[in-house]
CSV table of C-alpha atoms and ligand atoms in Angstrom, one decimal:
chain,number,residue,atom,x,y,z
A,1,MET,CA,3.3,14.0,5.6
A,2,SER,CA,5.6,11.3,6.9
A,3,SER,CA,7.4,9.3,4.3
A,4,ARG,CA,6.3,6.2,6.1
A,5,ALA,CA,2.7,6.9,5.4
A,6,VAL,CA,3.5,7.5,1.7
A,7,ARG,CA,5.4,4.2,1.5
A,8,ILE,CA,2.6,2.3,3.3
A,9,ALA,CA,0.0,3.8,0.9
A,10,GLN,CA,2.1,2.6,-2.0
A,11,LEU,CA,2.3,-0.8,-0.5
A,12,MET,CA,-1.5,-0.9,-0.2
A,13,CYS,CA,-1.6,-0.2,-4.0
A,14,HIS,CA,0.7,-3.1,-4.7
A,15,ALA,CA,-1.1,-5.5,-2.3
A,16,THR,CA,-4.5,-4.6,-3.8
A,17,ALA,CA,-3.2,-5.1,-7.4
A,18,GLU,CA,-1.6,-8.4,-6.5
A,19,THR,CA,-4.2,-10.0,-4.2
A,20,LEU,CA,-7.6,-8.4,-5.1
A,21,SER,CA,-7.3,-7.4,-8.8
A,22,PRO,CA,-7.5,-11.0,-10.0
A,23,LEU,CA,-11.1,-11.1,-8.6
A,24,ALA,CA,-12.2,-8.6,-11.1
A,25,ASP,CA,-10.8,-10.0,-14.3
A,26,GLY,CA,-10.6,-7.6,-17.3
A,27,VAL,CA,-11.3,-4.5,-15.2
A,28,LEU,CA,-9.1,-1.5,-15.9
A,29,LEU,CA,-8.0,-0.4,-12.4
A,30,ARG,CA,-5.6,2.4,-11.5
A,31,LEU,CA,-4.4,2.5,-8.0
A,32,ARG,CA,-2.9,5.7,-6.7
A,33,VAL,CA,-1.7,7.5,-3.6
A,34,GLY,CA,-3.3,10.9,-2.6
A,35,SER,CA,-1.8,13.5,-0.5
A,36,GLY,CA,-4.8,14.2,1.7
A,37,ARG,CA,-7.3,12.1,3.7
A,38,ALA,CA,-9.6,11.3,0.9
A,39,THR,CA,-9.8,7.6,0.2
A,40,TYR,CA,-12.2,6.4,-2.4
A,41,HIS,CA,-13.1,4.3,-5.4
A,42,ARG,CA,-14.4,6.1,-8.5
A,43,TYR,CA,-15.5,4.8,-11.8
A,44,ASP,CA,-15.3,6.8,-15.1
A,45,PRO,CA,-18.0,5.4,-17.5
A,46,ALA,CA,-16.4,7.4,-20.3
A,47,THR,CA,-13.1,5.5,-20.2
A,48,GLY,CA,-14.2,2.5,-18.3
A,49,GLU,CA,-11.5,3.1,-15.7
A,50,HIS,CA,-11.8,2.3,-12.1
A,51,ARG,CA,-9.6,4.3,-9.7
A,52,ILE,CA,-8.8,3.6,-6.1
A,53,ASN,CA,-7.1,6.4,-4.2
A,54,TYR,CA,-5.5,5.8,-0.8
A,55,GLY,CA,-4.9,9.1,1.1
A,56,VAL,CA,-1.6,9.3,3.1
A,57,ARG,CA,-3.4,11.2,5.9
A,58,MET,CA,-5.8,8.4,6.1
A,59,VAL,CA,-2.9,6.0,6.5
A,60,ALA,CA,-1.4,8.3,9.2
A,61,ASP,CA,-4.8,8.5,11.0
A,62,LYS,CA,-5.1,4.7,11.2
A,63,ALA,CA,-1.7,4.4,12.9
A,64,SER,CA,-3.0,6.4,15.8
A,65,PRO,CA,-5.5,5.1,18.4
A,66,GLU,CA,-6.7,8.6,18.9
A,67,SER,CA,-7.8,9.1,15.3
A,68,CYS,CA,-8.5,5.7,13.8
A,69,GLY,CA,-11.8,5.2,15.6
A,70,ALA,CA,-13.6,7.9,13.5
A,71,TRP,CA,-13.1,6.0,10.3
A,72,LEU,CA,-15.8,3.8,8.8
A,73,SER,CA,-13.3,1.0,8.5
A,74,ALA,CA,-12.9,0.9,12.3
A,75,ARG,CA,-16.7,0.7,12.8
A,76,GLU,CA,-16.9,-2.1,10.2
A,77,ILE,CA,-14.2,-4.2,11.8
A,78,ARG,CA,-15.8,-3.9,15.2
A,79,GLY,CA,-19.4,-4.0,14.1
A,80,ARG,CA,-19.2,-6.8,11.6
A,81,GLY,CA,-16.5,-8.8,13.2
A,82,TYR,CA,-14.0,-8.6,10.4
A,83,TYR,CA,-10.5,-9.8,11.4
A,84,GLY,CA,-11.9,-11.0,14.6
A,85,GLY,CA,-13.2,-7.5,15.5
A,86,VAL,CA,-9.6,-6.5,16.4
A,87,LEU,CA,-8.6,-2.9,15.6
A,88,SER,CA,-4.9,-2.7,14.8
A,89,GLU,CA,-3.0,-0.6,12.2
A,90,SER,CA,-2.5,-3.7,10.1
A,91,ASN,CA,-6.2,-4.7,10.2
A,92,LEU,CA,-7.4,-1.2,9.6
A,93,LEU,CA,-5.3,-0.7,6.5
A,94,ALA,CA,-5.9,-4.1,5.1
A,95,HIS,CA,-9.6,-3.7,5.6
A,96,THR,CA,-9.4,-0.3,3.8
A,97,CYS,CA,-8.2,-2.1,0.7
A,98,CYS,CA,-11.1,-4.5,0.9
A,99,HIS,CA,-13.6,-1.8,1.5
A,100,GLU,CA,-12.5,0.2,-1.6
A,101,PHE,CA,-12.3,-3.0,-3.7
A,102,ALA,CA,-15.8,-3.9,-2.6
A,103,HIS,CA,-16.9,-0.6,-4.1
A,104,LEU,CA,-15.3,-1.7,-7.4
A,105,LEU,CA,-17.2,-5.0,-7.4
A,106,GLN,CA,-20.4,-3.2,-6.4
A,107,THR,CA,-20.0,-0.7,-9.3
A,108,ARG,CA,-19.4,-3.6,-11.7
A,109,GLN,CA,-22.6,-5.2,-10.6
A,110,GLY,CA,-24.5,-1.9,-11.1
A,111,GLN,CA,-25.3,-1.8,-7.4
A,112,ARG,CA,-23.7,1.5,-6.6
A,113,ARG,CA,-26.3,4.3,-6.8
A,114,ARG,CA,-26.3,7.9,-5.9
A,115,GLY,CA,-27.4,8.2,-2.3
A,116,SER,CA,-27.0,4.5,-1.8
A,117,VAL,CA,-23.3,3.7,-1.5
A,118,HIS,CA,-22.9,1.6,1.6
A,119,ASN,CA,-26.0,-0.5,0.8
A,120,GLN,CA,-26.9,-4.1,1.3
A,121,ALA,CA,-25.2,-5.2,-2.0
A,122,PHE,CA,-22.0,-3.5,-0.9
A,123,TYR,CA,-21.9,-5.2,2.5
A,124,ARG,CA,-22.7,-8.6,0.8
A,125,LEU,CA,-19.6,-8.2,-1.4
A,126,LEU,CA,-17.4,-6.9,1.5
A,127,ASP,CA,-18.6,-9.9,3.7
A,128,GLU,CA,-17.6,-12.2,0.9
A,129,LEU,CA,-14.1,-10.7,0.6
A,130,HIS,CA,-13.7,-11.5,4.3
A,131,TRP,CA,-15.4,-14.8,4.7
A,132,ASP,CA,-13.8,-16.2,1.5
A,133,GLY,CA,-10.3,-15.6,2.7
A,134,HIS,CA,-9.4,-12.8,0.3
A,135,ALA,CA,-9.1,-10.2,3.1
A,136,ASP,CA,-6.7,-12.5,5.0
A,137,ALA,CA,-4.6,-13.0,1.8
A,138,LEU,CA,-4.5,-9.2,1.3
A,139,ARG,CA,-3.5,-8.6,4.9
A,140,SER,CA,-0.6,-11.2,4.7
A,141,THR,CA,0.6,-9.6,1.5
A,142,LEU,CA,0.5,-6.1,2.9
A,143,ASN,CA,2.3,-7.3,6.1
A,144,GLN,CA,5.0,-9.1,4.1
A,145,TYR,CA,5.6,-6.0,1.9
A,146,SER,CA,5.8,-3.7,4.9
A,147,GLU,CA,8.2,-6.0,6.7
A,148,ALA,CA,10.4,-6.3,3.6
A,149,MET,CA,10.5,-2.5,3.5
A,150,ALA,CA,11.4,-2.3,7.2
A,151,GLN,CA,8.1,-0.5,7.9
A,152,PRO,CA,6.2,-3.3,9.7
A,153,LEU,CA,2.6,-2.5,10.4
A,154,ALA,CA,1.5,-2.7,14.1
A,155,THR,CA,-0.6,-5.8,14.8
A,156,THR,CA,-1.3,-4.9,18.4
A,157,ALA,CA,-5.0,-4.3,19.2
A,158,VAL,CA,-5.8,-0.7,20.1
A,159,THR,CA,-8.7,0.4,22.2
A,160,VAL,CA,-10.8,3.2,21.0
A,161,ALA,CA,-12.5,5.4,23.5
A,162,GLU,CA,-16.2,4.9,23.9
A,163,ARG,CA,-18.2,6.7,21.4
A,164,THR,CA,-19.5,9.7,23.0
A,165,ALA,CA,-19.0,12.6,20.7
A,166,HIS,CA,-16.0,13.8,22.7
A,167,GLY,CA,-14.3,10.5,22.3
A,168,SER,CA,-15.1,10.2,18.6
A,169,GLY,CA,-12.0,12.0,17.4
A,170,PHE,CA,-13.9,14.7,15.5
A,171,GLU,CA,-12.8,18.2,15.9
A,172,ARG,CA,-14.0,21.6,14.8
A,173,GLY,CA,-13.3,22.1,11.2
A,174,ASP,CA,-13.3,18.4,10.1
A,175,SER,CA,-14.9,17.9,6.8
A,176,VAL,CA,-17.5,15.1,7.0
A,177,ARG,CA,-20.2,13.3,5.0
A,178,PHE,CA,-23.3,11.7,6.4
A,179,GLY,CA,-26.8,10.6,5.5
A,180,ARG,CA,-27.9,10.7,1.9
A,181,GLU,CA,-25.1,12.6,0.3
A,182,LEU,CA,-25.0,15.3,2.9
A,183,GLN,CA,-21.7,17.1,3.6
A,184,GLY,CA,-20.4,19.7,6.0
A,185,ARG,CA,-17.9,20.8,8.5
A,186,VAL,CA,-17.9,20.1,12.2
A,187,LEU,CA,-18.8,23.4,13.9
A,188,ARG,CA,-19.0,22.0,17.5
A,189,VAL,CA,-18.5,18.7,19.3
A,190,ASN,CA,-21.4,18.3,21.8
A,191,ARG,CA,-21.7,15.6,24.4
A,192,ARG,CA,-23.6,13.1,22.2
A,193,THR,CA,-23.7,14.8,18.8
A,194,CYS,CA,-21.7,17.0,16.5
A,195,THR,CA,-23.1,20.2,15.1
A,196,ILE,CA,-22.4,20.3,11.4
A,197,GLU,CA,-22.5,23.3,9.2
A,198,GLY,CA,-23.4,22.3,5.6
A,199,THR,CA,-21.0,22.9,2.8
A,200,GLY,CA,-21.3,22.5,-1.0
A,201,HIS,CA,-24.9,21.8,-1.9
A,202,CYS,CA,-25.8,21.7,1.8
A,203,ARG,CA,-24.5,25.3,2.5
A,204,GLY,CA,-26.7,27.3,4.7
A,205,ARG,CA,-28.0,24.4,6.6
A,206,ARG,CA,-27.1,23.0,10.1
A,207,TYR,CA,-27.4,19.5,11.4
A,208,ARG,CA,-26.9,17.7,14.7
A,209,VAL,CA,-25.5,14.3,14.0
A,210,SER,CA,-24.4,11.4,16.1
A,211,PRO,CA,-20.6,10.8,15.4
A,212,GLN,CA,-21.3,7.2,14.5
A,213,LEU,CA,-23.1,8.5,11.4
A,214,LEU,CA,-20.3,10.8,10.3
A,215,GLN,CA,-17.5,9.9,7.9
A,216,ARG,CA,-14.4,12.1,7.6
A,217,THR,CA,-14.4,11.6,3.9
A,218,GLN,CA,-15.5,8.9,1.6
A,219,ASP,CA,-13.8,6.2,3.5
B,301,LIG,ZN1,-17.1,3.3,1.1
């Protein structure tokens, strides 16, 4: 993976720590960079530690108009009007920090439940991060850091192909999650849907799912 993506993922950790962490006083938060796509917030009740992981392949995906559209963060920016609804590398990565941090706040409020991760309580918290200016502050910090490291994030708007399944960026073999804790692998990209072969606890099952409902990983 490119060293640029690794460096940007590290800057996302710094920016999250500096700009968002103060909103969750007293919380034990570990921010780390993962080598794959997986990008998530986890909470360990045993240690009380929150962990946010930014995957370097996720960072690389979001630098590319061809692959950024399949991520939930792209759908949220467009669908909910965050950052003016503009998809750019800078907005996508800054929003990713807000998205994961909203999971931390959601968990702290006891509003994250199995099978109900992106629920109303989650979006209320995410909306607040945006409408209260924290998302803007985070984005400024991230942009400053990346410019200081001579790795400026692109702020130009990208256009994502209309969301027929073929324009969705999914390919055979992609690991996806959807619905209530369902998981699988893309077997075929059809005109409007993807055929998914279940994996893990969904093994042996097949689904036809609209690409809007698919997430590459836990975004
Ligand atoms: Zn999420």
